[in-house]
Amino acid sequence: MSYNFLFWIVRGIANTSTRNVLKRLINFHNVVFLAIMEPLVPPDPMMLYSRILGMDFKGANQNGKIWVFTVRGASFSISDDSEQILHGAPYSLSDAFAGAHYHGLCKVL
Protein backbone atom coordinates (compact mmCIF):
# COMPACT_ATOMS: atom_id res chain seq x y z
CA MET A 1 0.00 0.00 0.00
CA SER A 2 1.36 3.45 -0.85
CA TYR A 3 0.83 6.69 1.04
CA ASN A 4 1.23 10.29 0.01
CA PHE A 5 3.35 12.49 2.24
CA LEU A 6 3.44 16.28 2.02
CA PHE A 7 6.26 18.27 3.62
CA TRP A 8 5.93 22.02 3.26
CA ILE A 9 7.94 24.95 4.63
CA VAL A 10 4.80 27.01 4.85
CA ARG A 11 6.29 30.21 6.42
CA GLY A 12 3.00 31.11 8.08
CA ILE A 13 -0.23 29.13 8.19
CA ALA A 14 -2.43 31.92 9.57
CA ASN A 15 -2.85 33.37 6.07
CA THR A 16 -6.19 32.29 4.55
CA SER A 17 -4.81 31.93 1.01
CA THR A 18 -1.97 29.71 2.29
CA ARG A 19 -4.46 27.49 4.12
CA ASN A 20 -6.62 27.23 1.00
CA VAL A 21 -3.63 26.17 -1.13
CA LEU A 22 -2.69 23.61 1.52
CA LYS A 23 -6.23 22.19 1.64
CA ARG A 24 -6.31 21.90 -2.16
CA LEU A 25 -2.95 20.07 -2.16
CA ILE A 26 -4.15 17.68 0.55
CA ASN A 27 -7.34 16.86 -1.34
CA PHE A 28 -5.81 16.69 -4.83
CA HIS A 29 -2.96 14.39 -3.82
CA ASN A 30 -4.87 12.36 -1.18
CA VAL A 31 -2.26 13.23 1.45
CA VAL A 32 -2.15 10.79 4.38
CA PHE A 33 0.76 12.33 6.33
CA LEU A 34 1.42 16.08 6.46
CA ALA A 35 4.41 17.87 7.99
CA ILE A 36 4.36 21.66 8.17
CA MET A 37 7.57 23.54 8.88
CA GLU A 38 7.67 27.12 10.19
CA PRO A 39 3.94 27.71 10.69
CA LEU A 40 4.86 30.97 12.51
CA VAL A 41 2.01 30.51 15.00
CA PRO A 42 2.07 28.55 18.26
CA PRO A 43 0.68 25.00 18.10
CA ASP A 44 -1.86 25.89 20.80
CA PRO A 45 -4.78 26.22 18.36
CA MET A 46 -4.06 22.73 17.02
CA MET A 47 -7.73 21.76 17.03
CA LEU A 48 -8.50 24.78 14.87
CA TYR A 49 -5.98 23.69 12.23
CA SER A 50 -7.08 20.06 12.50
CA ARG A 51 -10.61 21.14 11.67
CA ILE A 52 -9.53 23.52 8.89
CA LEU A 53 -7.27 20.94 7.21
CA GLY A 54 -9.53 17.95 7.90
CA MET A 55 -6.64 16.02 9.48
CA ASP A 56 -5.68 14.98 13.02
CA PHE A 57 -2.88 16.88 14.76
CA LYS A 58 -0.28 14.34 15.98
CA GLY A 59 2.41 16.54 17.51
CA ALA A 60 4.99 19.27 17.23
CA ASN A 61 8.68 19.55 17.98
CA GLN A 62 10.01 21.37 21.08
CA ASN A 63 9.79 24.89 19.71
CA GLY A 64 6.58 24.34 17.71
CA LYS A 65 8.17 24.91 14.30
CA ILE A 66 7.40 21.45 12.90
CA TRP A 67 3.85 20.08 13.03
CA VAL A 68 2.63 16.63 11.98
CA PHE A 69 -0.91 15.76 10.89
CA THR A 70 -2.45 12.51 9.62
CA VAL A 71 -5.77 11.48 8.18
CA ARG A 72 -8.12 9.67 10.53
CA GLY A 73 -7.12 6.03 10.83
CA ALA A 74 -3.41 6.73 10.40
CA SER A 75 -0.95 7.63 13.12
CA PHE A 76 2.49 9.04 13.71
CA SER A 77 4.53 7.87 16.67
CA ILE A 78 7.03 10.53 17.80
CA SER A 79 10.26 8.98 19.04
CA ASP A 80 12.48 12.08 19.41
CA ASP A 81 12.20 15.80 18.99
CA SER A 82 14.41 18.84 19.44
CA GLU A 83 14.48 22.42 18.20
CA GLN A 84 15.53 21.27 14.72
CA ILE A 85 14.06 17.78 14.31
CA LEU A 86 10.90 15.79 14.80
CA HIS A 87 11.69 12.11 14.40
CA GLY A 88 9.02 9.47 14.30
CA ALA A 89 7.38 6.62 12.46
CA PRO A 90 4.21 6.91 10.41
CA TYR A 91 1.86 3.95 10.25
CA SER A 92 -1.67 3.14 9.25
CA LEU A 93 -4.16 1.05 11.15
CA SER A 94 -4.95 -0.91 8.00
CA ASP A 95 -1.30 -2.03 7.85
CA ALA A 96 -1.29 -3.14 11.46
CA PHE A 97 -4.47 -5.18 11.17
CA ALA A 98 -4.23 -8.87 10.37
CA GLY A 99 -7.07 -11.31 10.15
CA ALA A 100 -7.15 -15.05 10.53
CA HIS A 101 -9.67 -17.27 8.82
CA TYR A 102 -10.53 -20.78 9.90
CA HIS A 103 -11.83 -23.21 7.37
CA GLY A 104 -12.88 -26.59 8.64
CA LEU A 105 -13.98 -29.73 6.86
CA CYS A 106 -16.85 -31.86 8.08
CA LYS A 107 -17.25 -35.52 7.36
CA VAL A 108 -20.82 -36.71 7.03
CA LEU A 109 -21.35 -40.17 8.52
Tab-separated table of C-alpha atoms in Angstrom:
chain	number	residue	atom	x	y	z
A	1	MET	CA	0.000	0.000	0.000
A	2	SER	CA	1.359	3.448	-0.849
A	3	TYR	CA	0.834	6.690	1.038
A	4	ASN	CA	1.231	10.291	0.006
A	5	PHE	CA	3.351	12.491	2.245
A	6	LEU	CA	3.439	16.277	2.023
A	7	PHE	CA	6.263	18.274	3.615
A	8	TRP	CA	5.934	22.023	3.264
A	9	ILE	CA	7.942	24.951	4.629
A	10	VAL	CA	4.799	27.012	4.854
A	11	ARG	CA	6.291	30.206	6.420
A	12	GLY	CA	2.996	31.105	8.076
A	13	ILE	CA	-0.229	29.130	8.188
A	14	ALA	CA	-2.426	31.918	9.569
A	15	ASN	CA	-2.851	33.372	6.069
A	16	THR	CA	-6.187	32.293	4.547
A	17	SER	CA	-4.806	31.928	1.013
A	18	THR	CA	-1.972	29.709	2.295
A	19	ARG	CA	-4.458	27.487	4.123
A	20	ASN	CA	-6.618	27.234	0.995
A	21	VAL	CA	-3.626	26.171	-1.125
A	22	LEU	CA	-2.685	23.605	1.516
A	23	LYS	CA	-6.232	22.191	1.643
A	24	ARG	CA	-6.310	21.898	-2.164
A	25	LEU	CA	-2.953	20.073	-2.161
A	26	ILE	CA	-4.147	17.680	0.554
A	27	ASN	CA	-7.341	16.861	-1.335
A	28	PHE	CA	-5.815	16.690	-4.831
A	29	HIS	CA	-2.956	14.386	-3.818
A	30	ASN	CA	-4.866	12.356	-1.178
A	31	VAL	CA	-2.260	13.226	1.450
A	32	VAL	CA	-2.151	10.790	4.377
A	33	PHE	CA	0.762	12.326	6.327
A	34	LEU	CA	1.421	16.076	6.456
A	35	ALA	CA	4.407	17.874	7.991
A	36	ILE	CA	4.363	21.658	8.175
A	37	MET	CA	7.572	23.536	8.884
A	38	GLU	CA	7.674	27.117	10.193
A	39	PRO	CA	3.936	27.708	10.695
A	40	LEU	CA	4.860	30.975	12.513
A	41	VAL	CA	2.009	30.514	14.998
A	42	PRO	CA	2.069	28.550	18.257
A	43	PRO	CA	0.677	24.998	18.095
A	44	ASP	CA	-1.863	25.893	20.800
A	45	PRO	CA	-4.780	26.217	18.365
A	46	MET	CA	-4.063	22.726	17.020
A	47	MET	CA	-7.729	21.760	17.034
A	48	LEU	CA	-8.497	24.781	14.866
A	49	TYR	CA	-5.978	23.694	12.233
A	50	SER	CA	-7.081	20.064	12.502
A	51	ARG	CA	-10.607	21.140	11.671
A	52	ILE	CA	-9.534	23.517	8.891
A	53	LEU	CA	-7.272	20.943	7.207
A	54	GLY	CA	-9.526	17.950	7.896
A	55	MET	CA	-6.642	16.021	9.479
A	56	ASP	CA	-5.677	14.977	13.018
A	57	PHE	CA	-2.878	16.875	14.758
A	58	LYS	CA	-0.276	14.342	15.984
A	59	GLY	CA	2.407	16.538	17.507
A	60	ALA	CA	4.989	19.275	17.234
A	61	ASN	CA	8.681	19.555	17.976
A	62	GLN	CA	10.011	21.367	21.080
A	63	ASN	CA	9.788	24.895	19.711
A	64	GLY	CA	6.581	24.344	17.706
A	65	LYS	CA	8.166	24.914	14.299
A	66	ILE	CA	7.396	21.448	12.904
A	67	TRP	CA	3.853	20.083	13.025
A	68	VAL	CA	2.631	16.634	11.978
A	69	PHE	CA	-0.909	15.755	10.885
A	70	THR	CA	-2.449	12.514	9.621
A	71	VAL	CA	-5.766	11.475	8.181
A	72	ARG	CA	-8.115	9.671	10.527
A	73	GLY	CA	-7.123	6.028	10.833
A	74	ALA	CA	-3.414	6.728	10.403
A	75	SER	CA	-0.954	7.628	13.124
A	76	PHE	CA	2.487	9.043	13.710
A	77	SER	CA	4.526	7.874	16.670
A	78	ILE	CA	7.035	10.528	17.799
A	79	SER	CA	10.264	8.982	19.039
A	80	ASP	CA	12.483	12.075	19.410
A	81	ASP	CA	12.201	15.804	18.989
A	82	SER	CA	14.407	18.840	19.437
A	83	GLU	CA	14.476	22.422	18.202
A	84	GLN	CA	15.526	21.271	14.716
A	85	ILE	CA	14.060	17.784	14.315
A	86	LEU	CA	10.896	15.790	14.804
A	87	HIS	CA	11.695	12.110	14.399
A	88	GLY	CA	9.018	9.469	14.305
A	89	ALA	CA	7.381	6.621	12.464
A	90	PRO	CA	4.211	6.906	10.414
A	91	TYR	CA	1.864	3.953	10.250
A	92	SER	CA	-1.672	3.144	9.248
A	93	LEU	CA	-4.165	1.046	11.153
A	94	SER	CA	-4.949	-0.913	8.004
A	95	ASP	CA	-1.298	-2.034	7.848
A	96	ALA	CA	-1.288	-3.140	11.465
A	97	PHE	CA	-4.473	-5.182	11.174
A	98	ALA	CA	-4.230	-8.869	10.373
A	99	GLY	CA	-7.068	-11.310	10.150
A	100	ALA	CA	-7.153	-15.047	10.533
A	101	HIS	CA	-9.672	-17.270	8.820
A	102	TYR	CA	-10.528	-20.779	9.904
A	103	HIS	CA	-11.832	-23.207	7.371
A	104	GLY	CA	-12.882	-26.588	8.636
A	105	LEU	CA	-13.976	-29.725	6.865
A	106	CYS	CA	-16.851	-31.863	8.080
A	107	LYS	CA	-17.252	-35.516	7.360
A	108	VAL	CA	-20.815	-36.707	7.026
A	109	LEU	CA	-21.349	-40.172	8.515
